[in-house]
PDB file of C-alpha atoms in Angstrom:
ATOM      1  CA  UNK A   1       0.000   0.000   0.000  1.00 63.00           C
ATOM      2  CA  UNK A   2       1.407   3.312  -1.085  1.00 69.00           C
ATOM      3  CA  UNK A   3       0.056   6.295   0.920  1.00 67.00           C
ATOM      4  CA  UNK A   4      -0.478   8.501  -2.120  1.00 71.00           C
ATOM      5  CA  UNK A   5      -2.498   8.399  -5.325  1.00 69.00           C
ATOM      6  CA  UNK A   6      -0.359   7.309  -8.272  1.00 71.00           C
ATOM      7  CA  UNK A   7      -1.896   7.257 -11.747  1.00 69.00           C
ATOM      8  CA  UNK A   8       1.175   7.399 -13.990  1.00 76.00           C
ATOM      9  CA  UNK A   9       4.353   5.411 -13.634  1.00 80.00           C
ATOM     10  CA  UNK A  10       7.864   5.771 -15.003  1.00 85.00           C
ATOM     11  CA  UNK A  11      10.556   3.141 -15.202  1.00 88.00           C
ATOM     12  CA  UNK A  12      12.664   3.205 -12.052  1.00 90.00           C
ATOM     13  CA  UNK A  13      10.134   5.058  -9.864  1.00 89.00           C
ATOM     14  CA  UNK A  14      10.484   4.034  -6.221  1.00 89.00           C
ATOM     15  CA  UNK A  15       7.650   4.385  -3.701  1.00 85.00           C
ATOM     16  CA  UNK A  16       7.652   3.768   0.023  1.00 84.00           C
ATOM     17  CA  UNK A  17       4.816   1.563   1.279  1.00 81.00           C
ATOM     18  CA  UNK A  18       2.903   2.004   4.532  1.00 73.00           C
ATOM     19  CA  UNK A  19       4.998  -0.774   6.037  1.00 72.00           C
ATOM     20  CA  UNK A  20       8.169   1.203   5.316  1.00 77.00           C
ATOM     21  CA  UNK A  21       9.482  -0.941   2.472  1.00 79.00           C
ATOM     22  CA  UNK A  22      10.192   0.353  -1.017  1.00 83.00           C
ATOM     23  CA  UNK A  23       8.682  -0.936  -4.235  1.00 85.00           C
ATOM     24  CA  UNK A  24      10.227  -0.265  -7.626  1.00 87.00           C
ATOM     25  CA  UNK A  25       8.263   0.374 -10.806  1.00 88.00           C
ATOM     26  CA  UNK A  26       9.392  -1.068 -14.113  1.00 87.00           C
ATOM     27  CA  UNK A  27       8.068   0.036 -17.493  1.00 87.00           C
ATOM     28  CA  UNK A  28       9.065  -1.930 -20.586  1.00 84.00           C
ATOM     29  CA  UNK A  29       7.202  -1.919 -23.919  1.00 81.00           C
ATOM     30  CA  UNK A  30       4.061  -0.636 -22.217  1.00 78.00           C
ATOM     31  CA  UNK A  31       4.118  -3.314 -19.505  1.00 82.00           C
ATOM     32  CA  UNK A  32       4.186  -1.896 -15.984  1.00 84.00           C
ATOM     33  CA  UNK A  33       5.605  -3.967 -13.121  1.00 84.00           C
ATOM     34  CA  UNK A  34       5.857  -3.481  -9.366  1.00 86.00           C
ATOM     35  CA  UNK A  35       8.819  -5.396  -7.938  1.00 83.00           C
ATOM     36  CA  UNK A  36       8.455  -7.711 -10.943  1.00 82.00           C
ATOM     37  CA  UNK A  37       4.678  -8.281 -10.571  1.00 82.00           C
ATOM     38  CA  UNK A  38       2.884  -7.225 -13.745  1.00 83.00           C
ATOM     39  CA  UNK A  39      -0.098  -4.898 -13.548  1.00 81.00           C
ATOM     40  CA  UNK A  40      -3.041  -6.776 -15.067  1.00 69.00           C
ATOM     41  CA  UNK A  41      -4.342  -5.325 -17.305  1.00 64.00           C
ATOM     42  CA  UNK A  42      -2.270  -2.176 -17.447  1.00 52.00           C
ATOM     43  CA  UNK A  43      -4.331   0.960 -16.953  1.00 54.00           C
ATOM     44  CA  UNK A  44      -7.420  -0.849 -15.685  1.00 65.00           C
ATOM     45  CA  UNK A  45      -7.647   0.782 -12.272  1.00 70.00           C
ATOM     46  CA  UNK A  46     -10.286   0.469  -9.589  1.00 71.00           C
ATOM     47  CA  UNK A  47     -11.114   3.948  -8.332  1.00 68.00           C
ATOM     48  CA  UNK A  48     -12.180   4.201  -4.686  1.00 68.00           C
ATOM     49  CA  UNK A  49     -13.260   7.209  -2.680  1.00 65.00           C
ATOM     50  CA  UNK A  50      -9.954   7.169  -0.834  1.00 67.00           C
ATOM     51  CA  UNK A  51      -7.500   5.876  -3.435  1.00 70.00           C
ATOM     52  CA  UNK A  52      -6.798   3.658  -6.433  1.00 75.00           C
ATOM     53  CA  UNK A  53      -6.353  -0.100  -6.675  1.00 75.00           C
ATOM     54  CA  UNK A  54      -3.960  -1.398  -9.324  1.00 77.00           C
ATOM     55  CA  UNK A  55      -4.422  -5.115 -10.071  1.00 76.00           C
ATOM     56  CA  UNK A  56      -1.143  -7.093 -10.197  1.00 81.00           C
ATOM     57  CA  UNK A  57      -0.548 -10.695 -11.266  1.00 75.00           C
ATOM     58  CA  UNK A  58       1.241 -12.005  -8.169  1.00 75.00           C
ATOM     59  CA  UNK A  59       1.816 -11.363  -4.505  1.00 70.00           C
ATOM     60  CA  UNK A  60       4.821  -9.225  -3.692  1.00 77.00           C
ATOM     61  CA  UNK A  61       6.439  -9.745  -0.318  1.00 69.00           C
ATOM     62  CA  UNK A  62       8.706  -7.508   1.725  1.00 68.00           C
ATOM     63  CA  UNK A  63      12.362  -8.446   1.683  1.00 65.00           C
ATOM     64  CA  UNK A  64      12.196  -9.514   5.345  1.00 58.00           C
ATOM     65  CA  UNK A  65      14.175 -12.526   6.352  1.00 43.00           C
ATOM     66  CA  UNK A  66      11.917 -15.548   5.836  1.00 49.00           C
ATOM     67  CA  UNK A  67       8.993 -13.688   4.266  1.00 54.00           C
ATOM     68  CA  UNK A  68       9.139 -15.733   1.049  1.00 55.00           C
ATOM     69  CA  UNK A  69       9.425 -18.960   3.049  1.00 56.00           C
ATOM     70  CA  UNK A  70       6.296 -17.946   4.960  1.00 54.00           C
ATOM     71  CA  UNK A  71       4.397 -17.250   1.740  1.00 55.00           C
ATOM     72  CA  UNK A  72       5.601 -20.513   0.166  1.00 59.00           C
ATOM     73  CA  UNK A  73       4.625 -22.461   3.293  1.00 59.00           C
ATOM     74  CA  UNK A  74       1.115 -20.994   3.346  1.00 62.00           C
ATOM     75  CA  UNK A  75       0.434 -21.140  -0.364  1.00 72.00           C
ATOM     76  CA  UNK A  76      -1.945 -23.689  -1.822  1.00 79.00           C
ATOM     77  CA  UNK A  77      -0.434 -26.427  -3.959  1.00 83.00           C
ATOM     78  CA  UNK A  78      -1.325 -26.691  -7.650  1.00 87.00           C
ATOM     79  CA  UNK A  79      -4.454 -28.877  -7.324  1.00 89.00           C
ATOM     80  CA  UNK A  80      -5.738 -26.782  -4.397  1.00 87.00           C
ATOM     81  CA  UNK A  81      -5.132 -23.608  -6.386  1.00 85.00           C
ATOM     82  CA  UNK A  82      -7.007 -25.035  -9.374  1.00 87.00           C
ATOM     83  CA  UNK A  83      -9.976 -25.959  -7.173  1.00 88.00           C
ATOM     84  CA  UNK A  84      -9.874 -22.529  -5.516  1.00 84.00           C
ATOM     85  CA  UNK A  85      -9.758 -20.857  -8.945  1.00 80.00           C
ATOM     86  CA  UNK A  86     -13.274 -22.154  -9.685  1.00 82.00           C
ATOM     87  CA  UNK A  87     -12.770 -21.992 -13.482  1.00 87.00           C
ATOM     88  CA  UNK A  88     -10.667 -25.153 -13.633  1.00 89.00           C
ATOM     89  CA  UNK A  89     -13.142 -27.781 -12.399  1.00 93.00           C
ATOM     90  CA  UNK A  90     -12.897 -29.841 -15.607  1.00 94.00           C
ATOM     91  CA  UNK A  91      -9.111 -29.837 -15.402  1.00 93.00           C
ATOM     92  CA  UNK A  92      -9.305 -30.925 -11.747  1.00 94.00           C
ATOM     93  CA  UNK A  93     -11.691 -33.732 -12.752  1.00 96.00           C
ATOM     94  CA  UNK A  94      -9.172 -34.888 -15.351  1.00 96.00           C
ATOM     95  CA  UNK A  95      -6.250 -34.682 -12.911  1.00 95.00           C
ATOM     96  CA  UNK A  96      -8.193 -36.697 -10.336  1.00 96.00           C
ATOM     97  CA  UNK A  97      -9.296 -39.317 -12.882  1.00 97.00           C
ATOM     98  CA  UNK A  98      -5.721 -39.815 -14.124  1.00 96.00           C
ATOM     99  CA  UNK A  99      -4.226 -39.808 -10.615  1.00 96.00           C
ATOM    100  CA  UNK A 100      -2.009 -36.790 -11.326  1.00 94.00           C
ATOM    101  CA  UNK A 101      -3.122 -34.897  -8.202  1.00 93.00           C
ATOM    102  CA  UNK A 102      -0.511 -36.535  -5.898  1.00 92.00           C
ATOM    103  CA  UNK A 103       2.306 -35.692  -8.332  1.00 91.00           C
ATOM    104  CA  UNK A 104       1.204 -32.062  -8.644  1.00 90.00           C
ATOM    105  CA  UNK A 105       0.760 -31.783  -4.862  1.00 87.00           C
ATOM    106  CA  UNK A 106       4.357 -32.789  -4.140  1.00 84.00           C
ATOM    107  CA  UNK A 107       5.850 -29.930  -2.076  1.00 77.00           C
ATOM    108  CA  UNK A 108       9.457 -30.587  -3.132  1.00 76.00           C
ATOM    109  CA  UNK A 109       8.855 -30.158  -6.860  1.00 81.00           C
ATOM    110  CA  UNK A 110       7.753 -27.110  -8.801  1.00 84.00           C
ATOM    111  CA  UNK A 111       5.638 -27.140 -11.931  1.00 89.00           C
ATOM    112  CA  UNK A 112       4.173 -24.695 -14.401  1.00 89.00           C
ATOM    113  CA  UNK A 113       0.780 -25.618 -15.820  1.00 91.00           C
ATOM    114  CA  UNK A 114      -0.645 -24.146 -18.987  1.00 91.00           C
ATOM    115  CA  UNK A 115      -4.201 -24.683 -17.783  1.00 90.00           C
ATOM    116  CA  UNK A 116      -7.268 -24.741 -20.008  1.00 90.00           C
ATOM    117  CA  UNK A 117     -10.310 -23.268 -18.259  1.00 89.00           C
ATOM    118  CA  UNK A 118     -13.733 -24.880 -18.083  1.00 91.00           C
ATOM    119  CA  UNK A 119     -15.001 -23.018 -21.155  1.00 90.00           C
ATOM    120  CA  UNK A 120     -12.256 -24.695 -23.206  1.00 91.00           C
ATOM    121  CA  UNK A 121     -13.339 -28.135 -22.006  1.00 91.00           C
ATOM    122  CA  UNK A 122     -16.987 -27.216 -22.655  1.00 91.00           C
ATOM    123  CA  UNK A 123     -16.129 -26.690 -26.321  1.00 91.00           C
ATOM    124  CA  UNK A 124     -15.030 -30.351 -26.510  1.00 92.00           C
ATOM    125  CA  UNK A 125     -17.442 -31.714 -23.906  1.00 91.00           C
ATOM    126  CA  UNK A 126     -18.271 -35.001 -25.691  1.00 94.00           C
ATOM    127  CA  UNK A 127     -14.599 -35.744 -26.333  1.00 94.00           C
ATOM    128  CA  UNK A 128     -13.688 -34.876 -22.741  1.00 93.00           C
ATOM    129  CA  UNK A 129     -16.345 -37.224 -21.332  1.00 95.00           C
ATOM    130  CA  UNK A 130     -15.059 -39.934 -23.654  1.00 95.00           C
ATOM    131  CA  UNK A 131     -11.497 -39.382 -22.397  1.00 94.00           C
ATOM    132  CA  UNK A 132     -12.756 -39.754 -18.815  1.00 96.00           C
ATOM    133  CA  UNK A 133     -13.826 -43.327 -19.540  1.00 96.00           C
ATOM    134  CA  UNK A 134     -11.581 -45.922 -17.891  1.00 96.00           C
ATOM    135  CA  UNK A 135     -10.307 -47.269 -21.222  1.00 96.00           C
ATOM    136  CA  UNK A 136      -9.122 -43.777 -22.287  1.00 95.00           C
ATOM    137  CA  UNK A 137      -7.507 -42.536 -19.073  1.00 96.00           C
ATOM    138  CA  UNK A 138      -3.958 -43.216 -20.320  1.00 95.00           C
ATOM    139  CA  UNK A 139      -4.623 -40.947 -23.311  1.00 95.00           C
ATOM    140  CA  UNK A 140      -6.106 -38.250 -21.056  1.00 95.00           C
ATOM    141  CA  UNK A 141      -3.100 -38.564 -18.708  1.00 95.00           C
ATOM    142  CA  UNK A 142      -0.719 -37.973 -21.630  1.00 95.00           C
ATOM    143  CA  UNK A 143      -2.730 -34.956 -22.785  1.00 95.00           C
ATOM    144  CA  UNK A 144      -2.724 -33.432 -19.306  1.00 95.00           C
ATOM    145  CA  UNK A 145       0.998 -34.107 -18.781  1.00 95.00           C
ATOM    146  CA  UNK A 146       1.634 -32.267 -22.058  1.00 95.00           C
ATOM    147  CA  UNK A 147       0.273 -29.123 -20.319  1.00 93.00           C
ATOM    148  CA  UNK A 148       2.788 -29.358 -17.436  1.00 93.00           C
ATOM    149  CA  UNK A 149       6.385 -28.131 -17.491  1.00 93.00           C
ATOM    150  CA  UNK A 150       8.817 -28.760 -14.636  1.00 90.00           C
ATOM    151  CA  UNK A 151       9.889 -25.659 -12.678  1.00 86.00           C
ATOM    152  CA  UNK A 152       8.363 -22.249 -11.997  1.00 82.00           C
ATOM    153  CA  UNK A 153       8.166 -20.279 -15.222  1.00 83.00           C
ATOM    154  CA  UNK A 154       6.697 -16.801 -15.035  1.00 78.00           C
ATOM    155  CA  UNK A 155       5.180 -15.138 -18.100  1.00 78.00           C
ATOM    156  CA  UNK A 156       7.931 -12.533 -18.221  1.00 76.00           C
ATOM    157  CA  UNK A 157      10.415 -15.417 -18.437  1.00 79.00           C
ATOM    158  CA  UNK A 158       8.932 -16.669 -21.715  1.00 84.00           C
ATOM    159  CA  UNK A 159      10.312 -15.582 -25.066  1.00 88.00           C
ATOM    160  CA  UNK A 160       9.483 -16.069 -28.721  1.00 91.00           C
ATOM    161  CA  UNK A 161      10.727 -19.407 -30.048  1.00 93.00           C
ATOM    162  CA  UNK A 162      11.457 -20.782 -26.586  1.00 92.00           C
ATOM    163  CA  UNK A 163      10.948 -24.527 -26.306  1.00 94.00           C
ATOM    164  CA  UNK A 164       9.851 -26.069 -23.015  1.00 93.00           C
ATOM    165  CA  UNK A 165      10.049 -29.784 -22.257  1.00 94.00           C
ATOM    166  CA  UNK A 166       6.818 -31.077 -20.731  1.00 94.00           C
ATOM    167  CA  UNK A 167       6.646 -33.773 -18.053  1.00 93.00           C
ATOM    168  CA  UNK A 168       5.281 -36.048 -20.779  1.00 94.00           C
ATOM    169  CA  UNK A 169       8.573 -35.608 -22.670  1.00 93.00           C
ATOM    170  CA  UNK A 170       7.826 -33.718 -25.891  1.00 94.00           C
ATOM    171  CA  UNK A 171       8.405 -29.978 -26.046  1.00 94.00           C
ATOM    172  CA  UNK A 172       5.982 -27.104 -26.530  1.00 94.00           C
ATOM    173  CA  UNK A 173       6.963 -23.888 -28.313  1.00 94.00           C
ATOM    174  CA  UNK A 174       6.323 -20.344 -27.138  1.00 92.00           C
ATOM    175  CA  UNK A 175       5.354 -17.652 -29.643  1.00 92.00           C
ATOM    176  CA  UNK A 176       5.461 -14.076 -28.449  1.00 87.00           C
ATOM    177  CA  UNK A 177       4.886 -10.640 -29.887  1.00 83.00           C
ATOM    178  CA  UNK A 178       3.745  -7.307 -28.479  1.00 78.00           C
ATOM    179  CA  UNK A 179       0.103  -8.386 -28.652  1.00 81.00           C
ATOM    180  CA  UNK A 180      -0.029 -11.957 -27.380  1.00 86.00           C
ATOM    181  CA  UNK A 181       1.766 -14.951 -25.944  1.00 88.00           C
ATOM    182  CA  UNK A 182       1.051 -18.443 -27.238  1.00 89.00           C
ATOM    183  CA  UNK A 183       2.047 -21.996 -26.411  1.00 91.00           C
ATOM    184  CA  UNK A 184       1.931 -24.040 -29.611  1.00 93.00           C
ATOM    185  CA  UNK A 185      -1.353 -22.778 -31.083  1.00 87.00           C
ATOM    186  CA  UNK A 186      -3.062 -21.912 -27.762  1.00 90.00           C
ATOM    187  CA  UNK A 187      -3.304 -18.330 -26.522  1.00 87.00           C
ATOM    188  CA  UNK A 188      -1.938 -17.782 -23.010  1.00 85.00           C
ATOM    189  CA  UNK A 189      -4.485 -15.531 -21.295  1.00 80.00           C
TER     190      UNK A 189
END
């Protein structure tokens, strides 16, 4: 929380928060970041009677000793986060049916999931229900593993032409331009 109204940002701006810590603004190709957390979507502010709320894409923590460990220890694991997200119920159903939940709940491993939302599954509802049948679970497991990459990969860490090896084995390719970010032919929202 910054105790002043800020509506325009410049690269390198530093603001002191109410807790006494500083946050640094980054501006690159129209993307505004606060300590590395991207404002989502840039310029879409929530105006309140006593200030402005800028939406960012991750939690930023003070540089206190152990603060990140505290956040990591309290954070939900991947399956819990998907359930909490409410728009990933079909994906959770698939992960449960293919017994991938224990793997993705493992606290000593980090994963990045390129997660299709429920509306994506709704577009292929008949196929998805077919894949949930016992005889097709191995195929569904392979499809879901193709959406998972080992390690924590943040959007700003992706670049055009980058290839990422999935936990299934084959790679996926990132396409990036000023307008959009894609994995193979799927838009990353």
